[in-house]
mmCIF file of C-alpha atoms and ligand atoms in Angstrom:
data_model
loop_
_atom_site.group_PDB
_atom_site.id
_atom_site.type_symbol
_atom_site.label_atom_id
_atom_site.label_comp_id
_atom_site.label_asym_id
_atom_site.label_seq_id
_atom_site.Cartn_x
_atom_site.Cartn_y
_atom_site.Cartn_z
ATOM 1 C CA MET A 10 77.566 123.677 63.633
ATOM 2 C CA ALA A 11 80.159 121.470 65.264
ATOM 3 C CA ALA A 12 79.659 120.642 68.933
ATOM 4 C CA ARG A 13 81.402 122.496 71.751
ATOM 5 C CA LEU A 14 84.333 120.462 73.041
ATOM 6 C CA ILE A 15 84.297 119.706 76.742
ATOM 7 C CA ASP A 16 87.900 120.072 77.821
ATOM 8 C CA GLY A 17 88.420 117.398 80.464
ATOM 9 C CA LYS A 18 92.087 118.238 80.754
ATOM 10 C CA ALA A 19 91.388 121.834 81.746
ATOM 11 C CA ILE A 20 88.550 120.930 84.128
ATOM 12 C CA ALA A 21 90.731 118.243 85.721
ATOM 13 C CA ALA A 22 93.548 120.759 86.152
ATOM 14 C CA SER A 23 91.226 123.075 88.063
ATOM 15 C CA VAL A 24 90.032 120.204 90.303
ATOM 16 C CA ARG A 25 93.639 119.208 90.951
ATOM 17 C CA ALA A 26 94.611 122.787 91.842
ATOM 18 C CA GLU A 27 91.685 122.925 94.268
ATOM 19 C CA VAL A 28 92.716 119.637 95.889
ATOM 20 C CA ARG A 29 96.335 120.765 96.144
ATOM 21 C CA GLU A 30 95.184 123.856 98.004
ATOM 22 C CA LYS A 31 92.960 121.832 100.353
ATOM 23 C CA ALA A 32 95.804 119.388 101.064
ATOM 24 C CA ALA A 33 98.221 122.239 101.821
ATOM 25 C CA GLU A 34 95.679 123.800 104.173
ATOM 26 C CA LEU A 35 95.197 120.453 105.936
ATOM 27 C CA ALA A 36 98.951 119.941 106.286
ATOM 28 C CA ALA A 37 99.418 123.466 107.659
ATOM 29 C CA ARG A 38 96.599 123.005 110.182
ATOM 30 C CA THR A 39 97.258 119.435 111.354
ATOM 31 C CA GLY A 40 100.674 118.389 110.055
ATOM 32 C CA VAL A 41 98.976 115.552 108.183
ATOM 33 C CA ARG A 42 99.307 115.061 104.437
ATOM 34 C CA PRO A 43 96.725 112.936 102.637
ATOM 35 C CA GLY A 44 98.171 109.474 102.029
ATOM 36 C CA LEU A 45 97.362 107.376 98.970
ATOM 37 C CA THR A 46 98.681 103.847 98.533
ATOM 38 C CA VAL A 47 98.223 102.088 95.224
ATOM 39 C CA VAL A 48 98.660 98.320 95.075
ATOM 40 C CA LEU A 49 99.651 96.786 91.768
ATOM 41 C CA VAL A 50 99.627 93.017 91.328
ATOM 42 C CA GLY A 51 101.482 91.717 88.279
ATOM 43 C CA ASP A 52 102.937 93.690 85.418
ATOM 44 C CA ASP A 53 100.107 94.480 83.017
ATOM 45 C CA PRO A 54 101.622 97.344 80.990
ATOM 46 C CA ALA A 55 98.406 99.421 80.856
ATOM 47 C CA SER A 56 97.892 99.066 84.625
ATOM 48 C CA ARG A 57 101.495 100.070 85.193
ATOM 49 C CA VAL A 58 100.949 103.308 83.246
ATOM 50 C CA TYR A 59 97.711 104.072 85.129
ATOM 51 C CA VAL A 60 99.378 103.450 88.492
ATOM 52 C CA ARG A 61 102.362 105.603 87.584
ATOM 53 C CA ASN A 62 100.075 108.452 86.534
ATOM 54 C CA LYS A 63 98.069 108.186 89.735
ATOM 55 C CA GLY A 64 101.237 108.261 91.851
ATOM 56 C CA LYS A 65 102.577 111.252 89.953
ATOM 57 C CA ALA A 66 99.314 113.129 90.351
ATOM 58 C CA ALA A 67 99.255 112.367 94.085
ATOM 59 C CA ASP A 68 102.823 113.665 94.445
ATOM 60 C CA GLU A 69 101.906 116.837 92.604
ATOM 61 C CA ALA A 70 98.943 117.352 94.941
ATOM 62 C CA GLY A 71 101.306 117.221 97.924
ATOM 63 C CA PHE A 72 100.090 113.825 99.112
ATOM 64 C CA VAL A 73 102.190 111.064 100.617
ATOM 65 C CA SER A 74 102.021 108.666 97.718
ATOM 66 C CA ARG A 75 103.121 105.054 97.931
ATOM 67 C CA GLN A 76 103.063 102.163 95.532
ATOM 68 C CA ILE A 77 103.175 98.514 96.496
ATOM 69 C CA ASP A 78 104.221 96.194 93.669
ATOM 70 C CA LEU A 79 103.365 92.539 94.095
ATOM 71 C CA PRO A 80 104.277 89.711 91.725
ATOM 72 C CA ALA A 81 101.618 88.250 89.407
ATOM 73 C CA ASP A 82 101.642 84.970 91.355
ATOM 74 C CA THR A 83 100.749 86.644 94.675
ATOM 75 C CA LYS A 84 98.246 84.481 96.521
ATOM 76 C CA GLU A 85 94.902 85.943 97.513
ATOM 77 C CA PRO A 86 95.573 85.663 101.296
ATOM 78 C CA GLU A 87 98.842 87.568 100.833
ATOM 79 C CA LEU A 88 97.042 90.398 99.074
ATOM 80 C CA LEU A 89 94.340 90.416 101.755
ATOM 81 C CA GLU A 90 97.071 90.722 104.359
ATOM 82 C CA VAL A 91 98.534 93.752 102.569
ATOM 83 C CA VAL A 92 95.078 95.348 102.485
ATOM 84 C CA ALA A 93 94.591 94.623 106.218
ATOM 85 C CA ARG A 94 97.936 96.275 106.972
ATOM 86 C CA LEU A 95 96.977 99.368 104.977
ATOM 87 C CA ASN A 96 93.564 99.469 106.689
ATOM 88 C CA ALA A 97 95.352 99.619 110.046
ATOM 89 C CA ASP A 98 97.896 102.267 109.014
ATOM 90 C CA PRO A 99 96.657 105.738 110.054
ATOM 91 C CA SER A 100 98.983 107.454 107.554
ATOM 92 C CA VAL A 101 97.118 105.768 104.709
ATOM 93 C CA HIS A 102 93.846 107.553 103.940
ATOM 94 C CA GLY A 103 93.177 106.052 100.538
ATOM 95 C CA ILE A 104 93.791 102.513 99.284
ATOM 96 C CA LEU A 105 93.520 101.658 95.632
ATOM 97 C CA VAL A 106 93.999 98.124 94.391
ATOM 98 C CA GLN A 107 94.533 98.443 90.646
ATOM 99 C CA LEU A 108 92.137 96.332 88.590
ATOM 100 C CA PRO A 109 92.086 93.961 86.830
ATOM 101 C CA LEU A 110 93.660 91.501 89.244
ATOM 102 C CA PRO A 111 95.151 88.199 88.066
ATOM 103 C CA LYS A 112 92.443 85.582 87.468
ATOM 104 C CA HIS A 113 93.330 83.467 90.518
ATOM 105 C CA ILE A 114 92.415 86.358 92.837
ATOM 106 C CA ASP A 115 88.788 87.148 93.643
ATOM 107 C CA ALA A 116 88.613 90.913 93.033
ATOM 108 C CA LYS A 117 85.264 91.175 94.811
ATOM 109 C CA LYS A 118 86.748 89.693 97.978
ATOM 110 C CA VAL A 119 89.701 92.088 97.846
ATOM 111 C CA ILE A 120 87.490 95.146 97.326
ATOM 112 C CA GLU A 121 85.287 94.049 100.212
ATOM 113 C CA ALA A 122 88.386 93.771 102.438
ATOM 114 C CA ILE A 123 89.215 97.473 102.014
ATOM 115 C CA ASP A 124 88.000 99.687 104.844
ATOM 116 C CA PRO A 125 85.097 101.612 103.210
ATOM 117 C CA ARG A 126 86.480 104.816 104.763
ATOM 118 C CA LYS A 127 89.661 104.296 102.721
ATOM 119 C CA ASP A 128 87.948 103.015 99.583
ATOM 120 C CA VAL A 129 88.753 106.042 97.424
ATOM 121 C CA ASP A 130 87.819 104.095 94.287
ATOM 122 C CA GLY A 131 84.253 103.917 95.655
ATOM 123 C CA LEU A 132 83.824 100.259 94.773
ATOM 124 C CA HIS A 133 83.135 98.752 98.212
ATOM 125 C CA PRO A 134 79.512 97.606 98.585
ATOM 126 C CA VAL A 135 79.084 100.033 101.497
ATOM 127 C CA ASN A 136 79.987 102.956 99.257
ATOM 128 C CA ALA A 137 77.902 101.595 96.389
ATOM 129 C CA GLY A 138 74.992 101.310 98.851
ATOM 130 C CA LEU A 139 75.518 104.860 100.093
ATOM 131 C CA LEU A 140 75.425 106.124 96.516
ATOM 132 C CA PHE A 141 72.213 104.167 95.968
ATOM 133 C CA THR A 142 70.561 105.527 99.121
ATOM 134 C CA GLY A 143 71.857 109.085 98.842
ATOM 135 C CA GLY A 144 74.442 108.908 101.646
ATOM 136 C CA ALA A 145 77.887 110.471 101.807
ATOM 137 C CA GLY A 146 80.211 107.655 100.803
ATOM 138 C CA PHE A 147 82.905 107.656 98.183
ATOM 139 C CA ILE A 148 81.759 107.869 94.582
ATOM 140 C CA PRO A 149 83.683 105.908 91.922
ATOM 141 C CA CYS A 150 86.129 108.322 90.311
ATOM 142 C CA THR A 151 85.056 108.087 86.653
ATOM 143 C CA PRO A 152 81.318 108.726 87.170
ATOM 144 C CA TYR A 153 82.167 111.364 89.776
ATOM 145 C CA GLY A 154 84.374 113.021 87.151
ATOM 146 C CA ILE A 155 81.550 112.885 84.608
ATOM 147 C CA LEU A 156 79.211 114.696 87.000
ATOM 148 C CA ARG A 157 81.871 117.270 87.746
ATOM 149 C CA MET A 158 82.315 117.930 84.024
ATOM 150 C CA LEU A 159 78.568 118.306 83.506
ATOM 151 C CA ASP A 160 78.429 120.731 86.442
ATOM 152 C CA HIS A 161 81.372 122.689 85.103
ATOM 153 C CA GLU A 162 79.621 122.948 81.734
ATOM 154 C CA LYS A 163 76.388 123.950 83.510
ATOM 155 C CA VAL A 164 74.466 121.172 81.787
ATOM 156 C CA GLU A 165 70.862 121.148 83.009
ATOM 157 C CA LEU A 166 70.011 117.612 84.156
ATOM 158 C CA LYS A 167 66.687 118.128 85.928
ATOM 159 C CA GLY A 168 63.890 116.546 83.901
ATOM 160 C CA LYS A 169 66.235 115.691 81.026
ATOM 161 C CA HIS A 170 66.598 112.240 79.565
ATOM 162 C CA ALA A 171 70.003 110.730 80.233
ATOM 163 C CA VAL A 172 70.924 107.554 78.372
ATOM 164 C CA VAL A 173 73.794 105.583 79.862
ATOM 165 C CA VAL A 174 75.199 102.853 77.636
ATOM 166 C CA GLY A 175 76.957 100.278 79.841
ATOM 167 C CA ARG A 176 76.008 98.901 83.250
ATOM 168 C CA SER A 177 79.299 98.101 84.948
ATOM 169 C CA ASN A 178 79.738 98.674 88.684
ATOM 170 C CA LEU A 179 82.719 100.855 87.829
ATOM 171 C CA VAL A 180 81.064 103.292 85.408
ATOM 172 C CA GLY A 181 77.567 102.667 84.020
ATOM 173 C CA LYS A 182 75.583 101.927 87.177
ATOM 174 C CA PRO A 183 77.113 104.636 89.395
ATOM 175 C CA ALA A 184 76.881 107.185 86.547
ATOM 176 C CA ALA A 185 73.167 106.386 86.258
ATOM 177 C CA MET A 186 72.666 106.818 90.027
ATOM 178 C CA LEU A 187 74.415 110.183 89.987
ATOM 179 C CA LEU A 188 72.347 111.436 87.060
ATOM 180 C CA LEU A 189 69.220 110.223 88.841
ATOM 181 C CA SER A 190 70.263 112.076 91.997
ATOM 182 C CA ARG A 191 70.233 115.220 89.854
ATOM 183 C CA HIS A 192 66.682 114.509 88.743
ATOM 184 C CA ALA A 193 67.438 113.301 85.254
ATOM 185 C CA THR A 194 65.211 110.580 83.836
ATOM 186 C CA VAL A 195 67.693 107.796 83.291
ATOM 187 C CA THR A 196 67.759 104.860 80.899
ATOM 188 C CA ILE A 197 70.524 102.279 81.298
ATOM 189 C CA CYS A 198 71.424 100.280 78.182
ATOM 190 C CA HIS A 199 73.537 97.162 77.845
ATOM 191 C CA SER A 200 74.420 94.403 75.419
ATOM 192 C CA ARG A 201 70.868 93.015 75.413
ATOM 193 C CA THR A 202 69.125 96.339 74.808
ATOM 194 C CA GLU A 203 66.888 96.147 71.752
ATOM 195 C CA ASP A 204 67.279 98.820 69.098
ATOM 196 C CA LEU A 205 70.029 100.711 70.895
ATOM 197 C CA PRO A 206 70.238 103.473 68.235
ATOM 198 C CA SER A 207 66.597 104.448 68.848
ATOM 199 C CA VAL A 208 67.115 104.571 72.600
ATOM 200 C CA VAL A 209 70.291 106.655 72.323
ATOM 201 C CA ARG A 210 68.438 109.050 69.969
ATOM 202 C CA THR A 211 66.137 110.007 72.863
ATOM 203 C CA GLY A 212 69.019 111.106 75.101
ATOM 204 C CA ASP A 213 69.539 114.760 75.954
ATOM 205 C CA VAL A 214 72.654 113.485 77.688
ATOM 206 C CA VAL A 215 74.433 110.355 76.492
ATOM 207 C CA VAL A 216 77.094 108.600 78.528
ATOM 208 C CA ALA A 217 78.939 105.942 76.537
ATOM 209 C CA ALA A 218 80.781 103.371 78.670
ATOM 210 C CA VAL A 219 80.907 100.286 76.501
ATOM 211 C CA GLY A 220 84.498 99.543 75.526
ATOM 212 C CA ARG A 221 83.867 99.298 71.751
ATOM 213 C CA GLY A 222 85.648 101.858 69.621
ATOM 214 C CA GLY A 223 83.325 104.138 67.629
ATOM 215 C CA MET A 224 80.259 101.980 68.235
ATOM 216 C CA ILE A 225 77.933 104.910 68.896
ATOM 217 C CA ARG A 226 77.373 106.573 65.548
ATOM 218 C CA GLY A 227 76.682 110.210 64.793
ATOM 219 C CA SER A 228 73.241 109.342 63.411
ATOM 220 C CA TRP A 229 72.271 108.024 66.868
ATOM 221 C CA ILE A 230 72.788 111.393 68.532
ATOM 222 C CA LYS A 231 69.867 113.738 69.151
ATOM 223 C CA PRO A 232 70.645 117.219 67.810
ATOM 224 C CA GLY A 233 72.104 119.325 70.612
ATOM 225 C CA ALA A 234 72.700 116.404 72.994
ATOM 226 C CA VAL A 235 75.597 116.398 75.451
ATOM 227 C CA VAL A 236 77.807 113.385 74.762
ATOM 228 C CA ILE A 237 80.193 112.015 77.355
ATOM 229 C CA ASP A 238 82.517 109.391 75.961
ATOM 230 C CA VAL A 239 84.093 107.190 78.633
ATOM 231 C CA GLY A 240 85.518 104.584 76.248
ATOM 232 C CA MET A 241 89.235 104.013 76.012
ATOM 233 C CA ASN A 242 89.897 101.771 73.062
ATOM 234 C CA ARG A 243 92.583 101.352 70.436
ATOM 235 C CA ASP A 244 91.598 101.672 66.792
ATOM 236 C CA ALA A 245 93.089 99.570 63.969
ATOM 237 C CA ALA A 246 96.096 101.914 63.833
ATOM 238 C CA GLY A 247 96.638 101.570 67.596
ATOM 239 C CA LYS A 248 95.379 105.093 68.275
ATOM 240 C CA LEU A 249 93.362 105.794 71.420
ATOM 241 C CA CYS A 250 89.671 106.268 70.637
ATOM 242 C CA GLY A 251 86.359 106.454 72.455
ATOM 243 C CA ASP A 252 83.103 104.526 72.169
ATOM 244 C CA VAL A 253 81.581 107.338 70.104
ATOM 245 C CA ALA A 254 82.366 107.969 66.421
ATOM 246 C CA PHE A 255 83.683 111.397 67.334
ATOM 247 C CA GLU A 256 83.859 113.132 63.949
ATOM 248 C CA GLU A 257 80.309 112.068 63.128
ATOM 249 C CA ALA A 258 78.827 112.803 66.536
ATOM 250 C CA ARG A 259 80.328 116.263 66.828
ATOM 251 C CA GLN A 260 78.273 117.351 63.791
ATOM 252 C CA THR A 261 75.040 116.693 65.697
ATOM 253 C CA ALA A 262 75.849 116.989 69.403
ATOM 254 C CA GLY A 263 75.670 120.246 71.325
ATOM 255 C CA ALA A 264 78.748 119.364 73.371
ATOM 256 C CA ILE A 265 81.059 116.382 73.393
ATOM 257 C CA THR A 266 84.101 115.084 75.258
ATOM 258 C CA PRO A 267 87.127 114.108 73.167
ATOM 259 C CA VAL A 268 89.189 110.958 73.675
ATOM 260 C CA PRO A 269 91.872 111.492 74.837
ATOM 261 C CA GLY A 270 91.472 114.645 76.891
ATOM 262 C CA GLY A 271 87.913 114.125 78.102
ATOM 263 C CA VAL A 272 86.837 111.788 80.877
ATOM 264 C CA GLY A 273 90.288 110.197 81.382
ATOM 265 C CA PRO A 274 91.964 113.146 83.141
ATOM 266 C CA MET A 275 88.879 113.626 85.319
ATOM 267 C CA THR A 276 89.200 110.114 86.745
ATOM 268 C CA ILE A 277 92.584 110.873 88.289
ATOM 269 C CA ALA A 278 91.458 114.294 89.502
ATOM 270 C CA MET A 279 88.506 112.755 91.351
ATOM 271 C CA LEU A 280 90.748 110.087 92.876
ATOM 272 C CA LEU A 281 92.760 112.913 94.426
ATOM 273 C CA GLN A 282 89.556 114.621 95.528
ATOM 274 C CA ASN A 283 88.328 111.401 97.203
ATOM 275 C CA THR A 284 91.676 110.824 98.925
ATOM 276 C CA CYS A 285 91.801 114.358 100.262
ATOM 277 C CA GLU A 286 88.227 113.935 101.502
ATOM 278 C CA ALA A 287 89.164 110.629 103.177
ATOM 279 C CA ALA A 288 92.002 112.387 105.020
ATOM 280 C CA LEU A 289 89.692 115.203 106.116
ATOM 281 C CA ARG A 290 87.115 112.719 107.364
ATOM 282 C CA ALA A 291 89.742 110.676 109.214
ATOM 283 C CA LEU A 292 90.800 113.793 111.110
ATOM 284 C CA SER A 293 87.353 115.107 111.970
HETATM 285 P P1 NDP B 26 82.735 96.757 81.139
HETATM 286 O O1 NDP B 26 83.283 95.830 80.113
HETATM 287 O O2 NDP B 26 82.754 96.354 82.565
HETATM 288 O O3 NDP B 26 81.218 97.097 80.756
HETATM 289 C C1 NDP B 26 80.841 97.359 79.440
HETATM 290 C C2 NDP B 26 79.354 97.544 79.374
HETATM 291 O O4 NDP B 26 79.012 97.785 78.008
HETATM 292 C C3 NDP B 26 78.553 96.323 79.824
HETATM 293 O O5 NDP B 26 77.502 96.718 80.658
HETATM 294 C C4 NDP B 26 78.054 95.713 78.523
HETATM 295 O O6 NDP B 26 76.776 95.126 78.621
HETATM 296 C C5 NDP B 26 77.935 96.942 77.639
HETATM 297 N N1 NDP B 26 78.049 96.561 76.242
HETATM 298 C C6 NDP B 26 78.993 95.791 75.638
HETATM 299 N N2 NDP B 26 78.733 95.655 74.343
HETATM 300 C C7 NDP B 26 77.591 96.335 74.092
HETATM 301 C C8 NDP B 26 76.811 96.554 72.941
HETATM 302 N N3 NDP B 26 77.147 96.044 71.758
HETATM 303 N N4 NDP B 26 75.702 97.306 73.069
HETATM 304 C C9 NDP B 26 75.345 97.839 74.239
HETATM 305 N N5 NDP B 26 76.056 97.665 75.366
HETATM 306 C C10 NDP B 26 77.160 96.920 75.305
HETATM 307 O O7 NDP B 26 83.488 98.135 80.915
HETATM 308 P P2 NDP B 26 83.701 99.404 81.891
HETATM 309 O O8 NDP B 26 82.390 99.954 82.308
HETATM 310 O O9 NDP B 26 84.702 99.083 82.919
HETATM 311 O O10 NDP B 26 84.403 100.402 80.863
HETATM 312 C C11 NDP B 26 83.749 100.855 79.698
HETATM 313 C C12 NDP B 26 84.730 101.633 78.855
HETATM 314 O O11 NDP B 26 85.195 102.753 79.581
HETATM 315 C C13 NDP B 26 86.002 100.860 78.469
HETATM 316 O O12 NDP B 26 86.416 101.321 77.184
HETATM 317 C C14 NDP B 26 87.018 101.309 79.492
HETATM 318 O O13 NDP B 26 88.343 101.224 79.015
HETATM 319 C C15 NDP B 26 86.612 102.736 79.686
HETATM 320 N N6 NDP B 26 86.986 103.302 80.988
HETATM 321 C C16 NDP B 26 87.557 104.532 80.960
HETATM 322 C C17 NDP B 26 87.888 105.154 82.132
HETATM 323 C C18 NDP B 26 88.461 106.506 82.067
HETATM 324 O O14 NDP B 26 89.046 106.952 83.020
HETATM 325 N N7 NDP B 26 88.305 107.212 80.946
HETATM 326 C C19 NDP B 26 87.714 104.500 83.429
HETATM 327 C C20 NDP B 26 87.003 103.226 83.356
HETATM 328 C C21 NDP B 26 86.682 102.657 82.161
HETATM 329 P P3 NDP B 26 76.479 93.759 79.472
HETATM 330 O O15 NDP B 26 76.458 94.205 80.901
HETATM 331 O O16 NDP B 26 75.170 93.331 78.984
HETATM 332 O O17 NDP B 26 77.613 92.838 79.175
#
């Protein structure tokens, strides 16, 4: 039997409706609307689309949404100055510097310059540390969205084996920490993992965050497993595809996220959720 499809679009829509309601309540009570500022350096076409979508979503949620466009040759100190200005602006509750940054700018330094209380991307070391130690920081939007989807689908994590393929600070590592916090037994795989197919085959839950179209084959999936595909790749025909060979994997998996329409929409929804939370915290 083919796997159940996990509809990220629908789950994201419900999160966004919830956030919109919370933001309206906050505005009615305090006169303050959550403020999100997205900084875009350069004109990478993919980044431009992401930033536009984030701005649109923030508008729809009733936020004050701003975008700062800087030229590709912006010097690092100039960008740091922009971040410092946003840190000091009480109407800005969330700051997002769109990655990747041009090579001459040290992204780590820029992320570390963001006030952790406004780091709605959850990438500042303080927030990463809070996730590691079980504190209430901001969780990176994509892994946070994954957890939300699993919760929505009532996937039992306690005692289950979760296999995360990919160990980036953006997705793999925080996803693993979140699954661990829910008492899953977690294995993190990466490019040096030996016999990856055998490891993936032991996963009751598989999170694929690799960036290689269709790399995870259907024969690697344990029957009934829940498969979360984070990958956003282009196939030979230029079509968007995930890291999992979807048509194969859906024959074996119990549930699976499609690409597009799976994890992608959740990322934006959780950005709104984090920004609304940042505004609430700033006012309490
Ligand atoms: P990174 O490139 O930062 O990390 C990729 C990870 O995959 C690394 O840990 C790397 O291992 C591992 N890897 C690479 N090749 C292999 C291999 N052959 N076998 C096993 N592991 C391998 O990517 P991100 O984490 O930022 O993103 C992953 C994917 O998710 C991309 O397709 C990206 O576009 C997508 N994405 C989607 C989002 C969404 O909203 N849907 C948001 C963010 C990302 P090593 O560390 O050893 O190099």
